[in-house]
Amino acid sequence: MTEFKRLISIPILALLVCSAGNAVEVPQGTLMELRLLNGIRSYSSKAGQPLEAVLVAPILLNNEVAVPAGAKIFGKLIEVKRVGSGVVHERASIKLQFDRLEMEGKPAISIETRLFQIENSREKLDASGKVRGIRSTNTPGFRAAGVLTGLAAVDPIALLFSTAAFGSTLRFSEPEINWGPGAELIVEVSRPFDSHFEKTVKAPTITSSIQERVELQSLVERLPNRTRRAGDNKKSDLTNLIFIGKPEAVERAFAAAGWVQSAEKTASTRYKSLRAFAETQPFQEAPMSELLLENEPAVMTLSKTLNTFTRRHHLRVYLWKETWDGMSIYQAAATHDTDIVVSWRQRTVTHAIDERIDEERAKVVNDLIFTGCVDGSESIARPWIPEFLQNGDGQPITTDRSIVALRLNNCLNPKAIGSDPAFEQAPAAGSLFDRGFRQTMLRMKNDVLRGNLIWQGASWAYRFSRMLKKEQLQPDRRYERQTWIGAAPELAEASKANWEDGNSMIAPAVDLPKPKRNSPSLMASDDWGIPTVELGFSFGTSLFCKSTVGDEAWILPRHPMTGGQVALTAGNQIRPGWAVGGTVTVHTNRWFSNELGFHYLRGNYFLGLHRVVAGVDGEIPGLVEQRAGLLTRQFSYSSIVHARPVEARFRPYIAAGPALQLVHLTDAPFRSSKGIYRLGLSNVGLFRSAYNFGSAPPLDGGGIFQPAVQFGGGLKYRYKRCWVLRLDYRSTVSHRPNLLKKSLATIVDEITPTPNDKTNHWFAQQKLSLGFSFTF
């Protein structure tokens, strides 16, 4: 390139040359892209707090600047309502207004605006212009937890487990509004105003001669234009940006514009993504699915959001094998994620995108030009590309078929948004006590207002109807972004003519071979990182070594039917049965974990009743044996110490911790006995046995709650990146539950145990099980 071109490659803003003319009137309805310079907290901000923002993209009229990027916009908060204690409000809300515009070297201008949209926010904008925060009890995670805990409510042990499991894996979402410096807003001009800014020349292009423009057009025709999915090689996103510059310059420019490099897809980041969605919280570093460009993975995956996982700007950047004037050439595919949807075609959960991908292209261009790192820009037509496409998930894409190229300088001093000390020092949600009280109040209000069948039925019917319609939400309100870029229309027309005549320099599209399974990009996704959560299921056998659940001999002085003395012996034994259960394990580090478990342990209980003194009716002594199932429902916490780190395939471990269990007979009452052997039993069902807290006789269907101690160990074998086989042994020890004594006491006047009762006073349950776990 010539020295003349290097001299003209200076920041775009320096090329604003004033020309004679009148001030430009900005019409009503014009949209302005703003970026906040100070933060807002609904918990601590007050009405009247001043606001300051900067115009990120210039206001253009006929592709000429009416108000330049970098102009300051001033306003204030006019209304703030916080959730506070949660007694009055379930949602936070704010209302703001911008009313003054200032440009360097120009007098301040009074303006009238209204808030049009909040970029990538979990908060919503209502018709009055008020920003309404989320309701914590309406997040996907809270709703799912409510359904599952509701199903578990028939069993207090299951309810304890489900409540503890959700509490340890999902947080209660904070409802207060917190927008830090850098939050991006779209405001609409409500009344026309004169900008007092003279018209400017058009934006500079990358090329400075016809020959260079031909070379740029030729480069575009050689570039691949569709990414492909790594798994099935299916065509996906359309490339719509080119960056020319040094690698470090590209990285600095995006960092200054507030874009963040996405994390690799690991067990930990998958779990964080799930939590961010379930809790309606941000996770800007959330990983992206892998898309390849000519079998090569992206060298950068960048995203930008405010405070939600559902919506984000994102793009994938690919290095091209050629250079331009000694600088690297990058291609990028930019799209805007707008919602989380179920892809029925791919049988997975994915992001829905705004089909107007040119809007996202404009967003990236405006962000980078604002940093001052762009020396030139140019739009190049691609008439060979269809206007209407589909990505790999079958979602529609519409485009004007152009690609925008940006040439970046070294970007040593980019323009970026600084911090706001006042925002950082202001309380965001109150003390630990305040948050706990607020959470309790919000839960109680939700249970009272919405914890009924009518509300729940209407709510789920509405959600189901939307799912049947397969709605994919787009941004709140649509608008078209303006970008100040250079173009070469005469070349675009020439290229279009060449394409229509069949003389284009671009090669015909061909199907690329599918990537090999051992390619570096796929191996990178086969992570062995530290998993955060492990969900397990196990089944096996239960043993009851030398355990009984009642005294073995009783003397009943008076019998209510015969009036005579009756001696009754009751021997019992428990034989092996089966065990089934589930666990939620939260990994603290590579060696230590915390595990919550819920298990059913079923054994076979045999009760023998022997009357040794004949009754007055002459009936001889006899023996009646009854059989029932002994069921222990158990909620446990275990501290687990592994002998090997988390990345090892084989991991022996030991575990110990407390447990709470409910012991009862599943087949009570006994129905085949007569007279005294019947014991006055009646069928009361599972619900009563679960919630009577021991008030019903155990042989009458009641149960006994017990604290216990659990210990044991096992072996984990990780046979796939997310799947683990488990062999577990646990022993639970508690005081012996005396089911017989409590039941007999309900039908006789007096019970006296024999003095020679030497029954074991400990109740030991062993569980040997095989299972599997899913980690993420």
XYZ file of C-alpha atoms in Angstrom, residues 45-716:
672
model
C -31.115 4.872 43.942
C -33.566 7.713 44.545
C -35.880 9.707 42.323
C -34.073 12.758 41.009
C -30.703 10.988 40.654
C -28.907 12.484 37.633
C -28.098 10.217 34.706
C -25.425 10.600 32.065
C -25.090 8.630 28.854
C -23.118 8.777 25.639
C -24.380 8.401 22.083
C -22.763 5.220 20.734
C -23.866 5.483 17.108
C -24.214 8.771 15.198
C -27.623 10.008 14.162
C -27.638 9.914 10.381
C -29.854 11.757 7.941
C -29.352 10.765 4.300
C -26.184 8.954 5.368
C -24.712 12.165 6.765
C -24.081 12.890 10.414
C -26.690 14.994 12.204
C -25.404 14.217 15.711
C -21.983 12.541 16.049
C -21.202 9.524 18.179
C -19.716 10.574 21.509
C -22.323 13.286 22.183
C -23.397 13.361 25.838
C -27.028 12.874 26.846
C -28.205 13.927 30.321
C -31.327 13.034 32.275
C -32.549 11.790 35.634
C -34.546 9.122 37.401
C -38.090 10.346 37.875
C -39.446 7.309 39.746
C -37.877 4.445 41.708
C -39.697 1.641 43.532
C -37.687 -1.085 45.174
C -38.821 -4.508 46.302
C -37.320 -3.812 49.713
C -38.723 -6.182 52.315
C -41.138 -7.749 49.821
C -44.188 -6.892 51.933
C -45.637 -4.342 49.469
C -43.894 -4.936 46.126
C -42.937 -8.126 44.329
C -41.244 -6.274 41.480
C -38.894 -3.331 41.340
C -39.570 -0.527 38.869
C -37.864 2.623 37.627
C -38.729 5.400 35.224
C -36.118 7.618 33.623
C -35.980 10.496 31.180
C -33.249 12.152 29.087
C -33.775 15.836 28.325
C -30.439 17.430 27.395
C -27.890 16.846 24.642
C -24.361 18.264 24.604
C -21.777 18.128 21.812
C -18.212 19.288 22.150
C -17.914 22.983 21.338
C -21.689 23.403 20.975
C -24.308 24.836 23.344
C -26.554 22.390 25.201
C -29.780 21.413 23.445
C -33.057 20.663 25.221
C -34.630 17.489 23.921
C -37.677 15.373 24.675
C -37.290 11.609 24.611
C -38.898 8.454 25.836
C -37.346 5.094 26.559
C -37.849 2.757 23.607
C -35.936 -0.419 24.540
C -33.383 -1.853 26.957
C -30.695 -3.902 25.236
C -30.525 -7.538 26.406
C -32.262 -6.950 29.711
C -34.322 -9.258 31.882
C -36.492 -6.241 32.784
C -39.455 -5.262 30.621
C -40.709 -1.897 29.416
C -44.440 -1.267 29.773
C -46.657 1.027 27.682
C -46.162 3.968 30.050
C -42.384 3.862 29.656
C -41.789 2.356 33.101
C -39.146 -0.349 33.504
C -40.541 -3.299 35.465
C -38.232 -5.779 37.146
C -38.651 -9.528 37.348
C -40.763 -11.415 39.869
C -38.438 -13.832 41.658
C -41.184 -16.405 42.058
C -41.781 -16.454 38.299
C -38.357 -17.616 37.151
C -38.128 -20.971 35.300
C -36.158 -22.514 38.164
C -38.627 -21.442 40.837
C -41.592 -22.677 38.798
C -39.934 -26.041 38.175
C -38.994 -26.353 41.843
C -42.579 -25.565 42.806
C -43.954 -28.334 40.591
C -41.506 -30.969 41.826
C -41.767 -30.047 45.502
C -45.546 -30.045 45.100
C -45.405 -33.630 43.843
C -43.142 -34.526 46.766
C -45.437 -32.887 49.325
C -47.247 -36.163 50.060
C -44.060 -37.354 51.747
C -42.287 -35.129 54.304
C -38.962 -36.898 53.717
C -39.209 -36.377 49.959
C -40.242 -32.770 50.573
C -37.159 -32.188 52.716
C -34.932 -33.656 50.020
C -36.473 -31.707 47.133
C -36.359 -28.436 49.070
C -32.729 -28.959 50.093
C -31.702 -30.142 46.617
C -33.146 -27.099 44.863
C -31.786 -24.787 47.529
C -28.260 -26.128 47.055
C -28.249 -26.059 43.252
C -30.445 -23.049 42.353
C -30.482 -19.634 43.982
C -33.490 -17.470 44.699
C -33.258 -14.813 42.012
C -32.627 -11.266 43.237
C -35.529 -9.082 42.039
C -33.914 -5.643 42.403
C -32.838 -3.788 39.250
C -29.082 -3.314 38.914
C -27.699 -1.648 35.793
C -24.032 -0.851 35.900
C -22.112 1.617 33.711
C -22.233 0.387 30.119
C -25.922 -0.584 30.117
C -27.287 0.178 26.664
C -30.628 1.865 26.007
C -32.548 2.903 22.915
C -34.450 6.171 23.317
C -36.847 7.779 20.876
C -37.018 11.488 20.092
C -40.494 12.742 21.084
C -40.177 16.258 19.645
C -38.004 17.469 16.727
C -34.936 19.530 17.580
C -32.143 21.350 15.746
C -28.815 19.650 16.255
C -26.683 22.766 15.473
C -24.263 20.345 13.814
C -23.194 20.971 10.219
C -23.328 18.210 7.638
C -20.223 16.095 7.245
C -18.478 14.186 4.512
C -19.219 10.510 4.060
C -17.328 7.922 6.050
C -13.951 6.854 4.652
C -13.599 3.484 3.011
C -10.872 0.881 3.361
C -9.724 1.208 -0.214
C -8.388 4.322 -1.902
C -8.227 3.245 -5.558
C -10.241 1.304 -8.090
C -7.630 -1.433 -8.109
C -7.831 -1.886 -4.341
C -11.605 -1.984 -4.497
C -11.444 -4.688 -7.143
C -9.073 -6.637 -4.891
C -11.427 -6.279 -1.921
C -14.365 -7.439 -4.041
C -12.325 -10.393 -5.239
C -11.412 -11.260 -1.646
C -15.073 -11.273 -0.648
C -15.905 -13.605 -3.526
C -13.216 -16.057 -2.395
C -14.354 -16.123 1.200
C -16.661 -18.889 2.430
C -19.972 -17.453 3.607
C -21.688 -20.184 5.648
C -20.591 -21.807 8.871
C -21.386 -25.449 9.526
C -22.255 -27.345 12.672
C -19.466 -29.471 14.059
C -21.647 -32.506 14.649
C -23.478 -33.040 11.366
C -21.828 -30.521 8.996
C -25.162 -28.811 8.414
C -25.095 -25.231 7.130
C -25.742 -22.688 9.842
C -24.940 -18.977 10.340
C -24.079 -16.580 7.529
C -20.852 -14.596 7.779
C -21.559 -10.861 7.619
C -18.396 -9.090 8.866
C -14.727 -8.855 7.914
C -12.034 -7.458 10.222
C -8.637 -6.442 8.858
C -6.014 -5.803 11.513
C -3.589 -7.269 13.984
C -4.932 -9.962 16.341
C -4.229 -7.907 19.459
C -5.976 -4.890 17.925
C -9.141 -6.906 17.287
C -9.097 -8.162 20.866
C -8.545 -4.686 22.325
C -11.328 -3.165 20.238
C -13.937 -5.684 21.341
C -12.829 -5.474 24.976
C -13.177 -1.679 24.898
C -16.666 -2.048 23.392
C -17.760 -4.299 26.272
C -17.687 -7.656 24.510
C -16.507 -10.681 26.476
C -14.768 -13.845 25.313
C -16.989 -16.880 25.834
C -15.801 -19.676 28.074
C -15.077 -23.161 26.826
C -17.853 -25.703 27.056
C -17.094 -27.665 30.215
C -19.127 -29.349 32.910
C -18.865 -26.233 35.052
C -19.920 -23.778 32.339
C -22.829 -26.006 31.328
C -24.063 -25.917 34.900
C -23.605 -22.147 35.101
C -25.571 -21.750 31.889
C -28.382 -23.862 33.294
C -28.421 -21.824 36.489
C -28.375 -18.536 34.616
C -31.420 -19.583 32.606
C -33.281 -21.076 35.572
C -32.588 -18.084 37.807
C -32.998 -15.381 35.126
C -29.481 -14.184 35.850
C -26.593 -13.106 33.576
C -23.766 -15.341 32.423
C -21.983 -13.293 29.804
C -19.187 -15.844 29.420
C -21.673 -18.608 28.566
C -20.191 -21.013 25.991
C -21.469 -21.247 22.446
C -22.157 -24.256 20.300
C -19.317 -25.075 17.944
C -19.666 -23.920 14.347
C -16.910 -24.482 11.822
C -15.883 -22.422 8.804
C -14.163 -24.614 6.230
C -13.613 -27.191 8.955
C -11.861 -24.667 11.208
C -13.199 -23.574 14.625
C -13.635 -19.941 15.610
C -10.578 -18.230 17.073
C -12.808 -15.937 19.141
C -16.381 -16.337 20.384
C -17.650 -13.056 21.799
C -20.882 -12.031 23.489
C -22.457 -9.015 25.133
C -25.464 -8.767 27.432
C -26.771 -6.706 30.323
C -28.229 -9.001 32.970
C -29.787 -12.047 31.352
C -28.719 -15.325 29.804
C -31.732 -15.418 27.495
C -30.732 -12.438 25.335
C -27.281 -11.575 24.108
C -25.367 -10.161 21.154
C -22.867 -12.723 19.995
C -20.517 -13.496 17.145
C -17.935 -16.044 16.132
C -14.666 -14.834 14.581
C -12.651 -16.983 12.127
C -9.120 -16.413 10.841
C -8.761 -16.479 7.050
C -5.648 -17.914 5.438
C -4.841 -14.744 3.440
C -3.639 -11.292 4.559
C -4.378 -7.726 3.519
C -1.492 -5.276 3.447
C 0.381 -7.545 5.863
C -2.510 -7.687 8.350
C -4.660 -10.628 9.301
C -8.112 -11.104 7.802
C -10.932 -12.303 10.015
C -14.465 -13.286 9.129
C -17.317 -13.149 11.629
C -20.890 -14.374 11.862
C -22.945 -12.114 14.125
C -26.435 -12.908 15.386
C -28.647 -11.688 18.205
C -30.021 -14.275 20.654
C -33.514 -13.202 21.702
C -35.042 -16.115 23.602
C -34.643 -19.690 24.823
C -36.723 -22.160 22.802
C -37.085 -25.887 22.348
C -35.832 -27.054 18.956
C -38.178 -29.881 18.057
C -36.113 -30.686 14.993
C -32.875 -31.077 16.949
C -34.553 -32.263 20.168
C -32.628 -29.764 22.235
C -32.940 -26.422 23.987
C -31.331 -23.561 22.099
C -31.377 -19.812 21.587
C -33.814 -18.262 19.146
C -32.244 -15.504 17.057
C -33.484 -12.296 15.521
C -33.815 -13.298 11.899
C -32.682 -9.808 10.781
C -28.982 -10.534 11.047
C -28.077 -7.241 9.361
C -29.206 -5.483 12.561
C -26.627 -7.412 14.545
C -23.993 -6.620 11.935
C -24.809 -2.929 12.397
C -24.540 -3.305 16.174
C -21.007 -4.685 15.910
C -19.963 -1.982 13.432
C -21.280 0.827 15.651
C -19.607 -0.591 18.738
C -16.186 -0.885 17.095
C -16.306 2.516 15.372
C -17.192 4.124 18.713
C -13.971 2.813 20.279
C -11.884 4.813 17.766
C -10.132 1.629 16.645
C -11.573 1.654 13.112
C -9.707 3.466 10.332
C -12.087 2.620 7.516
C -15.202 0.685 6.647
C -16.847 -0.567 3.523
C -19.952 -2.509 2.529
C -19.549 -5.088 -0.243
C -22.521 -6.644 -2.009
C -22.823 -10.429 -2.389
C -25.612 -10.936 -4.944
C -24.984 -14.686 -5.109
C -26.330 -15.138 -1.566
C -30.086 -15.707 -1.122
C -32.025 -13.130 0.859
C -33.851 -15.778 2.872
C -31.992 -18.634 4.565
C -32.216 -21.002 7.526
C -29.621 -21.712 10.172
C -28.724 -25.160 11.455
C -31.715 -25.223 13.831
C -34.142 -24.372 11.046
C -34.644 -20.772 12.182
C -35.177 -18.204 9.395
C -32.521 -15.660 8.397
C -33.103 -12.564 6.275
C -30.295 -10.395 4.904
C -29.513 -7.661 2.390
C -26.715 -10.029 1.196
C -23.908 -7.539 1.939
C -20.862 -7.979 4.129
C -19.194 -5.093 5.985
C -15.419 -4.890 6.186
C -13.628 -2.880 8.909
C -9.970 -1.954 8.959
C -8.613 -1.562 12.482
C -5.667 0.453 13.692
C -3.431 -0.697 16.559
C -6.146 0.340 19.057
C -3.639 1.419 21.712
C -5.922 4.006 23.321
C -9.493 2.870 22.733
C -12.489 4.784 24.015
C -14.198 2.751 26.733
C -16.754 3.222 29.507
C -15.150 3.738 32.904
C -16.335 2.657 36.341
C -18.773 4.490 38.593
C -17.516 4.560 42.221
C -20.885 5.727 43.568
C -22.618 2.763 41.922
C -20.087 0.268 43.242
C -20.387 1.560 46.817
C -24.203 1.674 46.868
C -25.938 -1.393 48.378
C -27.473 -3.647 45.730
C -29.877 -5.745 47.779
C -29.362 -5.144 51.497
C -27.838 -7.269 54.248
C -28.075 -11.042 54.560
C -30.974 -10.608 56.980
C -32.753 -8.242 54.574
C -32.389 -10.683 51.682
C -33.573 -13.610 53.786
C -36.635 -11.712 55.038
C -37.448 -10.534 51.500
C -37.147 -14.066 50.151
C -39.456 -15.401 52.869
C -42.083 -12.740 52.244
C -42.025 -13.221 48.478
C -42.430 -16.975 48.854
C -45.341 -16.554 51.270
C -47.110 -14.040 49.034
C -46.668 -16.312 46.037
C -48.082 -19.312 47.913
C -51.117 -17.325 49.062
C -51.861 -15.621 45.732
C -50.875 -18.327 43.251
C -50.696 -21.557 45.200
C -54.115 -22.788 44.086
C -55.347 -25.080 41.363
C -57.221 -22.388 39.437
C -54.185 -20.122 39.104
C -51.800 -22.975 38.353
C -54.130 -24.492 35.761
C -54.622 -21.214 33.924
C -50.888 -20.464 34.041
C -49.802 -23.803 32.610
C -52.558 -23.722 29.997
C -51.252 -20.365 28.785
C -47.671 -21.626 28.592
C -48.737 -24.788 26.816
C -50.694 -22.819 24.232
C -47.626 -20.734 23.477
C -45.506 -23.863 23.113
C -47.997 -25.328 20.616
C -47.788 -22.159 18.564
C -43.972 -22.484 18.590
C -43.597 -18.799 19.268
C -40.093 -17.389 19.024
C -39.888 -14.037 20.700
C -38.135 -11.221 18.915
C -36.842 -8.043 20.553
C -39.469 -6.002 22.392
C -39.923 -3.530 19.537
C -38.232 -3.581 16.165
C -36.122 -0.819 14.765
C -33.387 -0.416 12.172
C -29.920 0.524 13.275
C -28.016 3.113 11.319
C -24.345 2.697 10.533
C -21.918 5.235 9.132
C -19.862 3.163 6.710
C -18.269 3.618 3.325
C -19.459 1.803 0.203
C -18.540 1.271 -3.442
C -21.879 1.022 -5.249
C -20.382 1.009 -8.728
C -18.384 -2.109 -7.900
C -21.381 -3.747 -6.314
C -23.375 -3.232 -9.523
C -20.499 -4.522 -11.645
C -20.198 -7.599 -9.464
C -23.930 -8.199 -9.737
C -23.707 -7.999 -13.536
C -20.784 -10.418 -13.574
C -22.673 -12.834 -11.381
C -25.762 -12.726 -13.562
C -23.589 -13.278 -16.658
C -21.856 -16.255 -15.044
C -18.465 -14.510 -15.012
C -18.017 -14.159 -11.252
C -14.644 -14.955 -9.737
C -16.219 -16.932 -6.880
C -16.062 -20.704 -7.101
C -19.324 -22.690 -7.021
C -20.435 -23.900 -3.590
C -19.539 -27.483 -2.754
C -20.364 -29.635 0.247
C -17.396 -29.850 2.579
C -16.455 -33.201 4.137
C -17.663 -33.776 7.649
C -15.032 -33.046 10.327
C -13.244 -36.062 11.689
C -14.135 -37.172 15.194
C -10.529 -36.769 16.328
C -10.200 -33.215 15.079
C -8.668 -30.802 17.632
C -11.864 -28.762 17.818
C -13.950 -31.770 18.819
C -11.352 -33.059 21.242
C -11.415 -29.684 22.947
C -15.130 -30.063 23.578
C -14.594 -33.479 25.207
C -13.809 -31.762 28.464
C -12.624 -33.314 31.704
C -13.025 -30.200 33.766
C -14.286 -30.061 37.319
C -18.029 -30.793 37.294
C -20.097 -28.645 39.613
C -23.194 -30.766 40.150
C -23.815 -34.499 39.897
C -27.334 -35.943 39.644
C -27.462 -39.640 40.495
C -29.847 -42.577 40.562
C -29.174 -45.957 42.169
C -30.869 -49.282 42.799
C -29.762 -52.339 44.742
C -30.432 -54.473 47.783
C -31.156 -53.608 51.407
C -29.996 -55.685 54.381
C -31.072 -55.580 58.025
C -28.420 -57.463 59.971
C -29.667 -58.545 63.443
C -32.341 -55.848 63.363
C -35.811 -55.950 64.864
C -38.568 -53.380 65.138
C -40.332 -54.441 68.356
C -39.992 -56.246 71.688
C -40.104 -59.982 71.438
C -42.229 -60.841 74.503
C -45.132 -59.152 76.300
C -47.515 -60.011 79.148
C -50.993 -58.581 78.814
C -52.634 -58.790 82.320
C -56.204 -58.255 81.116
C -57.800 -58.886 77.796
C -60.692 -56.576 76.890
C -62.720 -59.404 75.337
C -62.126 -62.352 77.696
C -61.290 -60.534 80.934
C -58.656 -63.142 81.681
C -54.912 -62.978 81.727
C -53.258 -63.581 78.428
C -49.569 -64.110 77.792
C -48.531 -62.996 74.293
C -45.135 -63.448 72.656
C -44.239 -61.411 69.591
C -41.149 -62.394 67.712
C -40.161 -60.425 64.604
C -37.473 -60.447 61.981
C -36.583 -58.425 58.862
C -35.363 -60.121 55.741
C -33.451 -58.528 52.834
C -35.276 -56.472 50.254
C -34.534 -53.771 47.680
C -33.349 -50.167 47.724
C -33.776 -47.317 45.257
C -32.980 -43.617 45.457
C -31.483 -40.465 44.036
C -28.737 -38.036 44.981
C -27.718 -34.459 44.279
C -23.991 -33.903 44.755
C -22.381 -30.466 44.822
C -18.622 -30.575 44.306
C -16.670 -28.183 46.487
C -13.314 -28.907 44.856
C -11.397 -31.730 43.199
C -11.441 -33.905 46.326
C -14.428 -32.966 48.487
C -18.186 -33.058 47.806
C -21.476 -32.537 49.605
C -24.235 -35.006 48.811
C -27.971 -34.932 49.504
C -29.768 -38.247 49.181
C -33.310 -39.577 49.162
C -33.755 -43.345 49.325
C -36.392 -45.994 49.753
C -35.190 -49.103 51.625
C -37.679 -51.968 51.535
C -37.415 -55.128 53.608
C -39.749 -58.044 54.402
C -41.097 -57.920 57.959
C -42.395 -61.056 59.687
C -44.396 -60.738 62.909
C -45.282 -63.870 64.923
C -47.997 -63.673 67.652
C -48.261 -66.643 70.089
C -50.960 -66.872 72.776
C -49.638 -69.156 75.512
C -52.698 -69.137 77.836
C -55.996 -70.507 76.605
C -59.043 -68.278 76.579
C -62.308 -68.896 78.470
C -63.909 -70.200 75.319
C -61.529 -73.127 75.389
C -59.544 -72.001 72.387
C -56.103 -73.565 72.487
C -52.941 -71.552 72.234
C -51.817 -70.962 68.727
C -49.357 -69.106 66.498
C -50.275 -66.602 63.773
C -47.603 -65.184 61.501
C -48.138 -61.947 59.628
C -46.016 -60.635 56.765
C -45.616 -57.022 55.671
C -43.164 -54.767 53.934
C -40.949 -52.593 56.099
C -40.228 -49.341 54.295
C -37.695 -46.730 55.342
C -37.846 -43.376 53.571
C -34.593 -41.622 54.187
C -33.211 -38.126 53.651
C -29.478 -37.871 54.218
C -26.544 -35.517 53.984
C -23.074 -36.927 53.424
C -19.660 -35.353 53.343
C -17.649 -37.211 50.703
C -13.873 -37.401 50.511
C -12.410 -38.871 47.310
C -9.137 -40.756 47.159
C -8.404 -39.435 43.669
C -9.056 -36.045 41.991
C -12.074 -35.305 39.864
C -10.277 -35.761 36.541
C -9.440 -39.407 37.373
C -11.618 -42.079 35.826
C -11.620 -44.286 38.957
C -12.455 -42.454 42.189
C -12.822 -44.418 45.435
C -14.432 -42.436 48.227
C -15.693 -42.550 51.796
C -18.820 -40.809 53.083
C -20.450 -39.994 56.413
C -23.202 -37.758 57.708
C -26.585 -37.479 59.444
C -29.946 -38.712 58.182
C -33.637 -38.424 58.976
C -35.846 -41.408 58.267
C -39.482 -42.467 58.483
C -40.042 -46.161 59.239
C -43.416 -47.775 58.677
C -45.100 -50.951 57.454
C -46.324 -50.744 53.887
C -48.999 -53.457 54.140
C -50.528 -52.420 57.472
C -53.137 -53.081 58.659
C -53.045 -56.878 58.759
C -56.307 -58.280 57.482
C -56.125 -62.073 57.814
C -56.092 -62.314 61.644
C -59.080 -62.702 63.955
C -59.790 -61.633 67.492
C -56.763 -60.434 69.381
C -54.493 -60.966 66.416
C -56.326 -58.310 64.489
C -55.061 -55.637 66.877
C -57.891 -53.269 65.892
C -56.193 -52.281 62.634
C -57.674 -50.179 59.841
C -56.378 -49.037 56.469
C -55.389 -45.388 56.782
C -53.222 -45.012 53.680
C -49.840 -43.519 52.932
C -50.734 -39.845 53.418
C -51.769 -40.343 57.024
C -48.759 -42.505 57.811
C -46.504 -39.793 56.441
C -47.923 -36.787 58.262
C -49.257 -38.108 61.571
C -45.739 -37.804 63.052
C -46.167 -41.036 64.962
C -49.663 -40.430 66.337
C -51.168 -43.461 64.537
C -50.122 -46.955 65.651
C -47.438 -48.377 63.314
C -49.421 -51.595 62.818
C -52.377 -49.367 62.024
C -50.535 -47.697 59.139
C -48.584 -45.107 61.128
C -44.862 -44.437 61.067
C -41.969 -43.456 63.312
C -39.571 -40.581 62.556
C -35.965 -41.132 63.588
C -32.622 -39.364 63.413
C -29.827 -41.621 62.235
C -26.137 -41.711 61.356
C -24.978 -42.871 57.943
C -21.523 -43.930 56.785
C -19.986 -45.930 53.979
C -18.037 -45.618 50.756
C -17.937 -46.578 47.146
C -16.321 -46.288 43.765
C -17.051 -43.959 40.850
